[in-house]
Amino acid sequence: MFVERNIGSGHLVSKGWIEVVAGSMFSGKTEELIRRLNRALIAQQSVEIFKPAVDKRYSKTKVVSHNNSKITSTPVGFVRDILLQASHCEVVGIDEAQFFDDGIVEVANQLANEGKRVIVAGLDMDFRGIPFTPMDRLMSIAEYVTKVHAVCMHCGDVASYTHRRTKSKKTVVLGEKDIYEALCRKCFNESRKAQSKT
Ligand code: ADP
Ligand code: MG
């Protein structure tokens, strides 16, 4: 089980580690990331938050959750930028990590090796239910992995899948409730089947 460490000490984090928060869209990944980062801020730890510059859905410079909690972030074009910009801080938050390339794995390791607490949030599967690289690799190297779940928009059960309601086959299509819905395994499989027939 994940237990928040080094919270409230106010001291430098001496040993680094990686935490991953993974799940479907609307599962509360960003909410959970913001909650952990806010607690680090309360503990007076120095915090930097990054998100991929391609994700401009709500705000260019803020990480915003679907229930509208926010935290100021730095948009980055390349994963390497994170290393430079996080050099001074103790806690590093990264949202929408699935939009970064594989370099994020090495960057997360390097930051943790430098003694930082690295908290990464992102989609674990794409719209086909296939593991989303590099999140799968980040989950492998992390000390702590938390899977969060949404509510199935068809039956109200626990949802782990992100269903794309349109027929585009591109892996990345930026969108919200207009394009995506959270579904449980059964409703996801039924929807994919019905979609393939149309
Ligand atoms: P994520 O980052 O995983 O996409 P957020 O943290 O941004 O999720 O948003 C979570 C919030 O989304 C919930 O607190 C709730 O208000 C809202 N929400 C909208 N649709 C759903 C759903 N199907 N299941 C759960 N929460 C939902
Ligand atoms: Mg999010």
Tab-separated table of N, CA and C in Angstrom, residues 55-196:
chain	number	residue	atom	x	y	z
A	55	ASP	N	-0.539	19.373	-24.362
A	55	ASP	CA	-1.836	19.287	-23.699
A	55	ASP	C	-2.303	20.667	-23.249
A	56	LYS	N	-3.083	21.324	-24.108
A	56	LYS	CA	-3.525	22.687	-23.786
A	56	LYS	C	-5.028	22.708	-23.541
A	57	ARG	N	-5.597	21.564	-23.126
A	57	ARG	CA	-7.051	21.466	-23.065
A	57	ARG	C	-7.703	22.481	-22.135
A	58	TYR	N	-7.108	22.708	-20.950
A	58	TYR	CA	-7.750	23.626	-20.001
A	58	TYR	C	-6.979	24.906	-19.817
A	59	SER	N	-5.653	24.756	-19.720
A	59	SER	CA	-4.820	25.900	-19.385
A	59	SER	C	-3.408	25.592	-19.852
A	60	LYS	N	-2.731	26.635	-20.307
A	60	LYS	CA	-1.358	26.426	-20.771
A	60	LYS	C	-0.411	26.169	-19.611
A	61	THR	N	-0.645	26.859	-18.504
A	61	THR	CA	0.343	26.852	-17.415
A	61	THR	C	-0.184	26.255	-16.113
A	62	LYS	N	-1.334	25.595	-16.179
A	62	LYS	CA	-1.852	24.958	-14.960
A	62	LYS	C	-2.223	23.515	-15.250
A	63	VAL	N	-2.034	22.678	-14.238
A	63	VAL	CA	-2.598	21.335	-14.291
A	63	VAL	C	-3.990	21.473	-13.683
A	64	VAL	N	-5.011	21.086	-14.435
A	64	VAL	CA	-6.400	21.282	-13.987
A	64	VAL	C	-7.120	19.933	-14.018
A	65	SER	N	-7.824	19.597	-12.940
A	65	SER	CA	-8.560	18.323	-12.923
A	65	SER	C	-9.993	18.551	-13.404
A	66	HIS	N	-10.706	17.460	-13.667
A	66	HIS	CA	-12.081	17.570	-14.151
A	66	HIS	C	-13.033	18.138	-13.104
A	67	ASN	N	-12.634	18.136	-11.839
A	67	ASN	CA	-13.495	18.823	-10.866
A	67	ASN	C	-12.910	20.189	-10.515
A	68	ASN	N	-12.019	20.638	-11.409
A	68	ASN	CA	-11.522	22.017	-11.389
A	68	ASN	C	-10.554	22.364	-10.264
A	69	SER	N	-9.889	21.364	-9.661
A	69	SER	CA	-8.778	21.754	-8.793
A	69	SER	C	-7.576	22.023	-9.704
A	70	LYS	N	-6.722	22.966	-9.268
A	70	LYS	CA	-5.648	23.460	-10.151
A	70	LYS	C	-4.338	23.588	-9.392
A	71	ILE	N	-3.257	23.511	-10.142
A	71	ILE	CA	-1.952	23.808	-9.563
A	71	ILE	C	-1.073	24.354	-10.693
A	72	THR	N	-0.257	25.346	-10.372
A	72	THR	CA	0.566	25.974	-11.410
A	72	THR	C	1.630	25.010	-11.903
A	73	SER	N	1.783	24.933	-13.214
A	73	SER	CA	2.742	23.978	-13.781
A	73	SER	C	3.561	24.631	-14.896
A	74	THR	N	4.619	23.938	-15.270
A	74	THR	CA	5.448	24.390	-16.385
A	74	THR	C	5.229	23.458	-17.564
A	75	PRO	N	4.737	23.992	-18.698
A	75	PRO	CA	4.606	23.130	-19.869
A	75	PRO	C	5.967	22.866	-20.494
A	76	VAL	N	6.258	21.617	-20.842
A	76	VAL	CA	7.564	21.307	-21.449
A	76	VAL	C	7.380	20.590	-22.789
A	77	GLY	N	8.238	20.964	-23.732
A	77	GLY	CA	8.178	20.370	-25.070
A	77	GLY	C	8.928	19.054	-25.128
A	78	PHE	N	10.029	18.973	-24.400
A	78	PHE	CA	10.889	17.780	-24.429
A	78	PHE	C	11.171	17.311	-23.004
A	79	VAL	N	11.220	16.008	-22.815
A	79	VAL	CA	11.431	15.479	-21.466
A	79	VAL	C	12.717	15.992	-20.830
A	80	ARG	N	13.740	16.202	-21.664
A	80	ARG	CA	15.040	16.675	-21.134
A	80	ARG	C	14.893	18.005	-20.391
A	81	ASP	N	13.912	18.824	-20.827
A	81	ASP	CA	13.693	20.126	-20.177
A	81	ASP	C	13.365	19.945	-18.695
A	82	ILE	N	12.760	18.816	-18.359
A	82	ILE	CA	12.367	18.578	-16.965
A	82	ILE	C	13.617	18.496	-16.082
A	83	LEU	N	14.648	17.809	-16.580
A	83	LEU	CA	15.878	17.639	-15.793
A	83	LEU	C	16.469	18.986	-15.397
A	84	LEU	N	16.553	19.879	-16.376
A	84	LEU	CA	17.141	21.198	-16.119
A	84	LEU	C	16.294	21.984	-15.137
A	85	GLN	N	14.986	21.988	-15.404
A	85	GLN	CA	14.101	22.867	-14.628
A	85	GLN	C	13.771	22.319	-13.242
A	86	ALA	N	14.059	21.054	-13.007
A	86	ALA	CA	13.730	20.470	-11.697
A	86	ALA	C	14.967	20.329	-10.823
A	87	SER	N	16.102	20.859	-11.298
A	87	SER	CA	17.364	20.556	-10.618
A	87	SER	C	17.371	20.992	-9.149
A	88	HIS	N	16.657	22.067	-8.824
A	88	HIS	CA	16.729	22.620	-7.464
A	88	HIS	C	15.680	22.062	-6.502
A	89	CYS	N	14.677	21.314	-7.007
A	89	CYS	CA	13.532	21.029	-6.128
A	89	CYS	C	13.594	19.644	-5.489
A	90	GLU	N	12.710	19.442	-4.518
A	90	GLU	CA	12.681	18.169	-3.781
A	90	GLU	C	11.612	17.223	-4.303
A	91	VAL	N	10.515	17.805	-4.777
A	91	VAL	CA	9.398	16.982	-5.242
A	91	VAL	C	9.046	17.392	-6.677
A	92	VAL	N	8.949	16.395	-7.562
A	92	VAL	CA	8.639	16.680	-8.971
A	92	VAL	C	7.327	15.990	-9.327
A	93	GLY	N	6.354	16.770	-9.818
A	93	GLY	CA	5.085	16.211	-10.290
A	93	GLY	C	5.038	16.268	-11.803
A	94	ILE	N	4.561	15.195	-12.416
A	94	ILE	CA	4.438	15.168	-13.878
A	94	ILE	C	3.048	14.633	-14.214
A	95	ASP	N	2.256	15.422	-14.950
A	95	ASP	CA	0.915	14.961	-15.323
A	95	ASP	C	0.888	14.595	-16.804
A	96	GLU	N	-0.073	13.765	-17.195
A	96	GLU	CA	-0.259	13.336	-18.588
A	96	GLU	C	1.038	12.764	-19.165
A	97	ALA	N	1.688	11.912	-18.376
A	97	ALA	CA	3.004	11.378	-18.765
A	97	ALA	C	2.937	10.537	-20.031
A	98	GLN	N	1.751	10.033	-20.377
A	98	GLN	CA	1.638	9.208	-21.600
A	98	GLN	C	1.953	10.002	-22.865
A	99	PHE	N	1.918	11.318	-22.774
A	99	PHE	CA	2.210	12.140	-23.953
A	99	PHE	C	3.710	12.375	-24.164
A	100	PHE	N	4.523	11.964	-23.184
A	100	PHE	CA	5.976	12.102	-23.364
A	100	PHE	C	6.545	10.875	-24.054
A	101	ASP	N	7.764	11.014	-24.614
A	101	ASP	CA	8.377	9.844	-25.244
A	101	ASP	C	9.076	8.991	-24.181
A	102	ASP	N	9.695	7.910	-24.626
A	102	ASP	CA	10.334	6.958	-23.716
A	102	ASP	C	11.415	7.577	-22.837
A	103	GLY	N	11.949	8.713	-23.254
A	103	GLY	CA	12.986	9.411	-22.485
A	103	GLY	C	12.534	9.735	-21.071
A	104	ILE	N	11.219	9.779	-20.861
A	104	ILE	CA	10.679	10.116	-19.535
A	104	ILE	C	11.087	9.065	-18.489
A	105	VAL	N	11.325	7.830	-18.944
A	105	VAL	CA	11.684	6.746	-18.024
A	105	VAL	C	13.055	7.040	-17.409
A	106	GLU	N	13.987	7.399	-18.263
A	106	GLU	CA	15.334	7.725	-17.795
A	106	GLU	C	15.322	8.996	-16.946
A	107	VAL	N	14.526	9.964	-17.379
A	107	VAL	CA	14.449	11.225	-16.628
A	107	VAL	C	13.889	10.981	-15.226
A	108	ALA	N	12.837	10.190	-15.126
A	108	ALA	CA	12.239	9.902	-13.810
A	108	ALA	C	13.263	9.175	-12.928
A	109	ASN	N	13.983	8.217	-13.504
A	109	ASN	CA	15.009	7.493	-12.746
A	109	ASN	C	16.098	8.434	-12.265
A	110	GLN	N	16.551	9.291	-13.175
A	110	GLN	CA	17.638	10.211	-12.830
A	110	GLN	C	17.239	11.156	-11.695
A	111	LEU	N	16.007	11.692	-11.790
A	111	LEU	CA	15.527	12.604	-10.745
A	111	LEU	C	15.450	11.883	-9.399
A	112	ALA	N	14.939	10.654	-9.416
A	112	ALA	CA	14.835	9.874	-8.175
A	112	ALA	C	16.224	9.546	-7.643
A	113	ASN	N	17.152	9.233	-8.555
A	113	ASN	CA	18.531	8.929	-8.134
A	113	ASN	C	19.208	10.138	-7.494
A	114	GLU	N	18.750	11.334	-7.913
A	114	GLU	CA	19.296	12.566	-7.312
A	114	GLU	C	18.696	12.834	-5.934
A	115	GLY	N	17.761	12.001	-5.515
A	115	GLY	CA	17.173	12.158	-4.182
A	115	GLY	C	15.801	12.805	-4.177
A	116	LYS	N	15.193	12.934	-5.357
A	116	LYS	CA	13.895	13.609	-5.409
A	116	LYS	C	12.742	12.609	-5.337
A	117	ARG	N	11.615	13.094	-4.806
A	117	ARG	CA	10.367	12.330	-4.872
A	117	ARG	C	9.707	12.686	-6.203
A	118	VAL	N	9.485	11.690	-7.035
A	118	VAL	CA	8.922	11.925	-8.370
A	118	VAL	C	7.520	11.310	-8.419
A	119	ILE	N	6.525	12.144	-8.704
A	119	ILE	CA	5.138	11.643	-8.762
A	119	ILE	C	4.628	11.830	-10.193
A	120	VAL	N	4.299	10.719	-10.824
A	120	VAL	CA	3.914	10.748	-12.238
A	120	VAL	C	2.470	10.280	-12.378
A	121	ALA	N	1.658	11.041	-13.108
A	121	ALA	CA	0.280	10.618	-13.366
A	121	ALA	C	0.071	10.458	-14.864
A	122	GLY	N	-0.727	9.486	-15.255
A	122	GLY	CA	-0.993	9.321	-16.687
A	122	GLY	C	-1.924	8.156	-16.975
A	123	LEU	N	-2.336	8.092	-18.235
A	123	LEU	CA	-3.241	7.031	-18.695
A	123	LEU	C	-2.496	5.714	-18.804
A	124	ASP	N	-3.049	4.660	-18.223
A	124	ASP	CA	-2.378	3.354	-18.298
A	124	ASP	C	-2.693	2.614	-19.595
A	125	MET	N	-3.857	2.922	-20.204
A	125	MET	CA	-4.223	2.251	-21.461
A	125	MET	C	-4.725	3.272	-22.465
A	126	ASP	N	-4.540	2.950	-23.746
A	126	ASP	CA	-5.081	3.835	-24.776
A	126	ASP	C	-6.545	3.473	-25.055
A	127	PHE	N	-7.128	4.087	-26.057
A	127	PHE	CA	-8.572	3.915	-26.301
A	127	PHE	C	-8.928	2.498	-26.772
A	128	ARG	N	-7.881	1.707	-27.126
A	128	ARG	CA	-8.139	0.314	-27.522
A	128	ARG	C	-7.965	-0.648	-26.349
A	129	GLY	N	-7.566	-0.132	-25.204
A	129	GLY	CA	-7.319	-1.003	-24.045
A	129	GLY	C	-5.921	-1.574	-24.056
A	130	ILE	N	-5.028	-0.968	-24.841
A	130	ILE	CA	-3.637	-1.442	-24.949
A	130	ILE	C	-2.752	-0.565	-24.053
A	131	PRO	N	-1.772	-1.188	-23.339
A	131	PRO	CA	-0.899	-0.394	-22.456
A	131	PRO	C	-0.306	0.820	-23.173
A	132	PHE	N	-0.349	1.949	-22.492
A	132	PHE	CA	0.100	3.214	-23.078
A	132	PHE	C	1.580	3.398	-22.735
A	133	THR	N	2.437	3.311	-23.751
A	133	THR	CA	3.861	3.577	-23.541
A	133	THR	C	4.049	5.087	-23.459
A	134	PRO	N	4.838	5.650	-22.562
A	134	PRO	CA	5.767	5.014	-21.625
A	134	PRO	C	5.190	4.746	-20.228
A	135	MET	N	3.862	4.873	-20.047
A	135	MET	CA	3.316	4.656	-18.697
A	135	MET	C	3.575	3.237	-18.191
A	136	ASP	N	3.519	2.256	-19.116
A	136	ASP	CA	3.750	0.869	-18.694
A	136	ASP	C	5.164	0.718	-18.119
A	137	ARG	N	6.112	1.377	-18.740
A	137	ARG	CA	7.498	1.279	-18.277
A	137	ARG	C	7.697	2.061	-16.979
A	138	LEU	N	7.018	3.186	-16.875
A	138	LEU	CA	7.112	3.963	-15.626
A	138	LEU	C	6.541	3.165	-14.460
A	139	MET	N	5.452	2.439	-14.723
A	139	MET	CA	4.866	1.615	-13.665
A	139	MET	C	5.840	0.516	-13.234
A	140	SER	N	6.629	0.031	-14.190
A	140	SER	CA	7.603	-1.026	-13.858
A	140	SER	C	8.723	-0.528	-12.960
A	141	ILE	N	9.174	0.698	-13.194
A	141	ILE	CA	10.339	1.174	-12.437
A	141	ILE	C	9.961	1.886	-11.140
A	142	ALA	N	8.650	2.165	-10.953
A	142	ALA	CA	8.217	2.934	-9.774
A	142	ALA	C	8.254	2.093	-8.503
A	143	GLU	N	8.550	2.755	-7.381
A	143	GLU	CA	8.455	2.084	-6.075
A	143	GLU	C	6.997	1.886	-5.688
A	144	TYR	N	6.148	2.865	-6.052
A	144	TYR	CA	4.738	2.822	-5.654
A	144	TYR	C	3.853	3.077	-6.868
A	145	VAL	N	2.869	2.199	-7.056
A	145	VAL	CA	1.917	2.386	-8.163
A	145	VAL	C	0.506	2.404	-7.579
A	146	THR	N	-0.234	3.452	-7.882
A	146	THR	CA	-1.621	3.543	-7.437
A	146	THR	C	-2.520	3.530	-8.662
A	147	LYS	N	-3.453	2.579	-8.714
A	147	LYS	CA	-4.436	2.567	-9.809
A	147	LYS	C	-5.700	3.225	-9.285
A	148	VAL	N	-6.145	4.232	-9.995
A	148	VAL	CA	-7.396	4.883	-9.615
A	148	VAL	C	-8.458	4.533	-10.659
A	149	HIS	N	-9.720	4.631	-10.287
A	149	HIS	CA	-10.796	4.174	-11.170
A	149	HIS	C	-11.869	5.236	-11.331
A	150	ALA	N	-12.500	5.214	-12.492
A	150	ALA	CA	-13.623	6.115	-12.739
A	150	ALA	C	-14.925	5.333	-12.522
A	151	VAL	N	-16.029	5.983	-12.832
A	151	VAL	CA	-17.353	5.350	-12.758
A	151	VAL	C	-17.801	5.071	-14.191
A	152	CYS	N	-18.251	3.843	-14.446
A	152	CYS	CA	-18.669	3.478	-15.800
A	152	CYS	C	-19.878	4.309	-16.215
A	153	MET	N	-19.754	4.981	-17.337
A	153	MET	CA	-20.818	5.869	-17.800
A	153	MET	C	-22.019	5.103	-18.355
A	154	HIS	N	-21.894	3.775	-18.517
A	154	HIS	CA	-23.035	2.985	-18.987
A	154	HIS	C	-23.770	2.296	-17.844
A	155	CYS	N	-22.999	1.708	-16.890
A	155	CYS	CA	-23.678	0.886	-15.870
A	155	CYS	C	-23.384	1.322	-14.435
A	156	GLY	N	-22.471	2.272	-14.238
A	156	GLY	CA	-22.208	2.764	-12.881
A	156	GLY	C	-21.219	1.928	-12.085
A	157	ASP	N	-20.694	0.877	-12.698
A	157	ASP	CA	-19.707	0.024	-12.019
A	157	ASP	C	-18.330	0.730	-12.023
A	158	VAL	N	-17.325	0.044	-11.519
A	158	VAL	CA	-15.966	0.601	-11.504
A	158	VAL	C	-15.399	0.558	-12.926
A	159	ALA	N	-14.894	1.694	-13.398
A	159	ALA	CA	-14.419	1.772	-14.787
A	159	ALA	C	-12.907	1.853	-14.860
A	160	SER	N	-12.296	1.051	-15.740
A	160	SER	CA	-10.843	1.092	-15.936
A	160	SER	C	-10.464	1.459	-17.359
A	161	TYR	N	-11.441	1.573	-18.233
A	161	TYR	CA	-11.152	1.793	-19.652
A	161	TYR	C	-11.612	3.167	-20.124
A	162	THR	N	-10.868	3.690	-21.114
A	162	THR	CA	-11.252	4.945	-21.757
A	162	THR	C	-11.753	4.615	-23.148
A	163	HIS	N	-13.036	4.795	-23.365
A	163	HIS	CA	-13.618	4.474	-24.675
A	163	HIS	C	-13.701	5.732	-25.531
A	164	ARG	N	-13.196	5.596	-26.769
A	164	ARG	CA	-13.302	6.724	-27.707
A	164	ARG	C	-14.595	6.566	-28.483
A	165	ARG	N	-15.414	7.576	-28.405
A	165	ARG	CA	-16.742	7.463	-29.004
A	165	ARG	C	-16.739	7.732	-30.500
A	166	THR	N	-15.627	8.281	-31.012
A	166	THR	CA	-15.546	8.546	-32.450
A	166	THR	C	-14.734	7.434	-33.118
A	167	LYS	N	-14.676	7.457	-34.442
A	167	LYS	CA	-14.030	6.334	-35.130
A	167	LYS	C	-12.560	6.567	-35.500
A	168	SER	N	-11.969	7.691	-35.060
A	168	SER	CA	-10.571	7.951	-35.398
A	168	SER	C	-9.676	6.836	-34.856
A	169	LYS	N	-8.653	6.466	-35.628
A	169	LYS	CA	-7.773	5.368	-35.190
A	169	LYS	C	-6.437	5.877	-34.657
A	170	LYS	N	-6.246	7.206	-34.661
A	170	LYS	CA	-4.991	7.758	-34.148
A	170	LYS	C	-4.876	7.475	-32.645
A	171	THR	N	-3.643	7.182	-32.158
A	171	THR	CA	-3.494	6.873	-30.726
A	171	THR	C	-3.805	8.099	-29.881
A	172	VAL	N	-3.327	9.263	-30.323
A	172	VAL	CA	-3.561	10.474	-29.536
A	172	VAL	C	-4.553	11.382	-30.260
A	173	VAL	N	-5.711	11.558	-29.654
A	173	VAL	CA	-6.679	12.552	-30.114
A	173	VAL	C	-7.095	13.308	-28.859
A	174	LEU	N	-6.705	14.589	-28.779
A	174	LEU	CA	-7.017	15.351	-27.575
A	174	LEU	C	-8.514	15.573	-27.499
A	175	GLY	N	-9.092	15.305	-26.348
A	175	GLY	CA	-10.527	15.523	-26.230
A	175	GLY	C	-11.006	15.283	-24.825
A	176	GLU	N	-12.282	15.495	-24.643
A	176	GLU	CA	-12.895	15.380	-23.327
A	176	GLU	C	-14.141	14.522	-23.431
A	177	LYS	N	-15.196	14.899	-22.697
A	177	LYS	CA	-16.405	14.072	-22.681
A	177	LYS	C	-17.085	14.004	-24.041
A	178	ASP	N	-16.753	14.990	-24.912
A	178	ASP	CA	-17.308	14.955	-26.267
A	178	ASP	C	-16.792	13.726	-27.015
A	179	ILE	N	-15.582	13.283	-26.677
A	179	ILE	CA	-14.936	12.190	-27.426
A	179	ILE	C	-14.764	10.925	-26.581
A	180	TYR	N	-14.517	11.096	-25.284
A	180	TYR	CA	-14.168	9.945	-24.446
A	180	TYR	C	-15.188	9.704	-23.333
A	181	GLU	N	-15.317	8.418	-22.962
A	181	GLU	CA	-16.102	8.077	-21.780
A	181	GLU	C	-15.392	6.951	-21.029
A	182	ALA	N	-15.570	6.948	-19.710
A	182	ALA	CA	-14.987	5.887	-18.888
A	182	ALA	C	-15.969	4.726	-18.857
A	183	LEU	N	-15.451	3.505	-19.082
A	183	LEU	CA	-16.313	2.321	-19.079
A	183	LEU	C	-15.663	1.176	-18.307
A	184	CYS	N	-16.511	0.270	-17.790
A	184	CYS	CA	-16.002	-0.949	-17.164
A	184	CYS	C	-15.617	-1.936	-18.278
A	185	ARG	N	-14.994	-3.042	-17.920
A	185	ARG	CA	-14.519	-4.021	-18.914
A	185	ARG	C	-15.650	-4.497	-19.830
A	186	LYS	N	-16.792	-4.851	-19.219
A	186	LYS	CA	-17.896	-5.425	-19.998
A	186	LYS	C	-18.469	-4.380	-20.970
A	187	CYS	N	-18.754	-3.192	-20.470
A	187	CYS	CA	-19.349	-2.160	-21.328
A	187	CYS	C	-18.355	-1.700	-22.395
A	188	PHE	N	-17.065	-1.697	-22.051
A	188	PHE	CA	-16.027	-1.323	-23.012
A	188	PHE	C	-16.005	-2.332	-24.171
A	189	ASN	N	-15.991	-3.624	-23.820
A	189	ASN	CA	-15.952	-4.661	-24.862
A	189	ASN	C	-17.197	-4.588	-25.747
A	190	GLU	N	-18.345	-4.361	-25.135
A	190	GLU	CA	-19.598	-4.261	-25.910
A	190	GLU	C	-19.571	-3.050	-26.844
A	191	SER	N	-19.054	-1.942	-26.337
A	191	SER	CA	-19.022	-0.721	-27.151
A	191	SER	C	-18.051	-0.855	-28.321
A	192	ARG	N	-16.910	-1.504	-28.066
A	192	ARG	CA	-15.911	-1.703	-29.135
A	192	ARG	C	-16.496	-2.610	-30.222
A	193	LYS	N	-17.219	-3.626	-29.792
A	193	LYS	CA	-17.822	-4.580	-30.718
A	193	LYS	C	-18.880	-3.868	-31.585
A	194	ALA	N	-19.730	-3.103	-30.913
A	194	ALA	CA	-20.799	-2.389	-31.631
A	194	ALA	C	-20.193	-1.395	-32.620
A	195	GLN	N	-19.084	-0.754	-32.197
A	195	GLN	CA	-18.436	0.255	-33.051
A	195	GLN	C	-17.837	-0.385	-34.299
A	196	SER	N	-17.288	-1.598	-34.125
A	196	SER	CA	-16.632	-2.255	-35.260
A	196	SER	C	-17.657	-2.678	-36.315
